[in-house]
XYZ file of C-alpha atoms in Angstrom:
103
model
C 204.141 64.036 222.231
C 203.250 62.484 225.693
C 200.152 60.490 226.562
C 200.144 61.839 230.222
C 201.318 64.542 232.463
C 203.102 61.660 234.130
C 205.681 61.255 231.339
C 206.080 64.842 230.770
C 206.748 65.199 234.563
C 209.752 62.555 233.856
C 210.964 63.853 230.501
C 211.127 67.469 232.510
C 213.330 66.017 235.186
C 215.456 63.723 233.506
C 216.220 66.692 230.355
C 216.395 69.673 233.233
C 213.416 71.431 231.569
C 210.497 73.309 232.474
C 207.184 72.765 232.071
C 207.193 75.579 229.250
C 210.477 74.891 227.494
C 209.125 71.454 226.961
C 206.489 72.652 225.166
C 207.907 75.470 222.604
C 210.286 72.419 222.102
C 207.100 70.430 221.082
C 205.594 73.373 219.097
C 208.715 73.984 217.206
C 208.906 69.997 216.492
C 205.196 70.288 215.097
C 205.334 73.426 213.220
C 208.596 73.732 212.004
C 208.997 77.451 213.572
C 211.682 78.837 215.344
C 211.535 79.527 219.448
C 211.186 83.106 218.587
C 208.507 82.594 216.315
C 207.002 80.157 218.296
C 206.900 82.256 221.520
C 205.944 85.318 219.183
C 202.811 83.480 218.602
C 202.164 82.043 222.263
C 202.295 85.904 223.507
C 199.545 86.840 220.515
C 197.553 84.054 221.493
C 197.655 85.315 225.526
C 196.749 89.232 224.174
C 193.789 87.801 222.415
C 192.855 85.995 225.433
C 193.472 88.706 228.039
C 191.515 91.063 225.621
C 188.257 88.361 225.602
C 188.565 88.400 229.494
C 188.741 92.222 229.705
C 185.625 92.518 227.054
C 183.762 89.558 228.264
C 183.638 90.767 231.853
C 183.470 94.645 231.633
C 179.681 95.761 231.726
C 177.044 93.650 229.786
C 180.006 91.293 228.216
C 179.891 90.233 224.785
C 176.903 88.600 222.991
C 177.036 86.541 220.114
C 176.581 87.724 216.291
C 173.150 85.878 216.376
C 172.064 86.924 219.771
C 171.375 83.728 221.237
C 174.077 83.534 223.625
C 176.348 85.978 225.440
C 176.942 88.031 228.594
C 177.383 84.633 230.721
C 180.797 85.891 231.829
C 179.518 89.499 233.195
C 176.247 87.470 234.806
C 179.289 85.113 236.933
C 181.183 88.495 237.359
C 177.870 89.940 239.594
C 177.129 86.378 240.962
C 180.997 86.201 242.270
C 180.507 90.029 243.778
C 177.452 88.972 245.684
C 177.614 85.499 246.594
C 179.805 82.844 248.300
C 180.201 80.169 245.747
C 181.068 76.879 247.538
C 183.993 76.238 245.602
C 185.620 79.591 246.650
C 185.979 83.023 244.852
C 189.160 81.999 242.510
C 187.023 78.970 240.995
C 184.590 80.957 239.898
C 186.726 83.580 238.919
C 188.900 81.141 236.692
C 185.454 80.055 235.029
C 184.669 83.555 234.688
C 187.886 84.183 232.390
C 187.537 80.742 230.733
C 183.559 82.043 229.465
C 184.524 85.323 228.747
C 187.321 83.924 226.307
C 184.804 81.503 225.088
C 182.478 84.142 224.042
């Protein structure tokens, strides 16, 4: 494991490696699974995630099981469409994904 993006930035150059192939290697190390099973997993793990973004930011959103919180990625989804956020249209859009998985 590396304690900053520094020494991963190294590792990458002096090994050849991407970004990404240094971290399946890292998964595989950790969990003992193939790179097949390994990248099996990272693409289930993206499908859930694109599916929470499509959800969360379609009409009303998602709400919670209790009902206390939810639809904060739709309400930033009509903000975005109306306003001019300072820090620019993809910021809020990025936070717009990162709620919607959230919720």
């Amino acid at each position: 494991m590396f304690d900053s993006i520094r020494e991963t930035i190294d590792y990458a150059v002096e090994n050849n490696m991407s970004f990404a192939d240094i971290m399946v290697k890292e998964e595989m190390e950790l969990s003992g699974k193939s790179r097949d099973e390994v990248r099996a997993q990272m693409k289930q793990n993206l499908d859930v995630m694109r599916d929470a973004v499509i959800k969360g930011t379609t009409g009303d959103g998602v709400e919670s099981v209790t009902g206390y919180t939810g639809h904060d990625a739709a309400k930033l989804r009509d903000y975005n469409e109306t306003h001019h956020a300072l820090s620019g249209y993809e910021m809020i859009d990025a936070v717009k994904g990162a709620i919607a998985t959230n919720e």
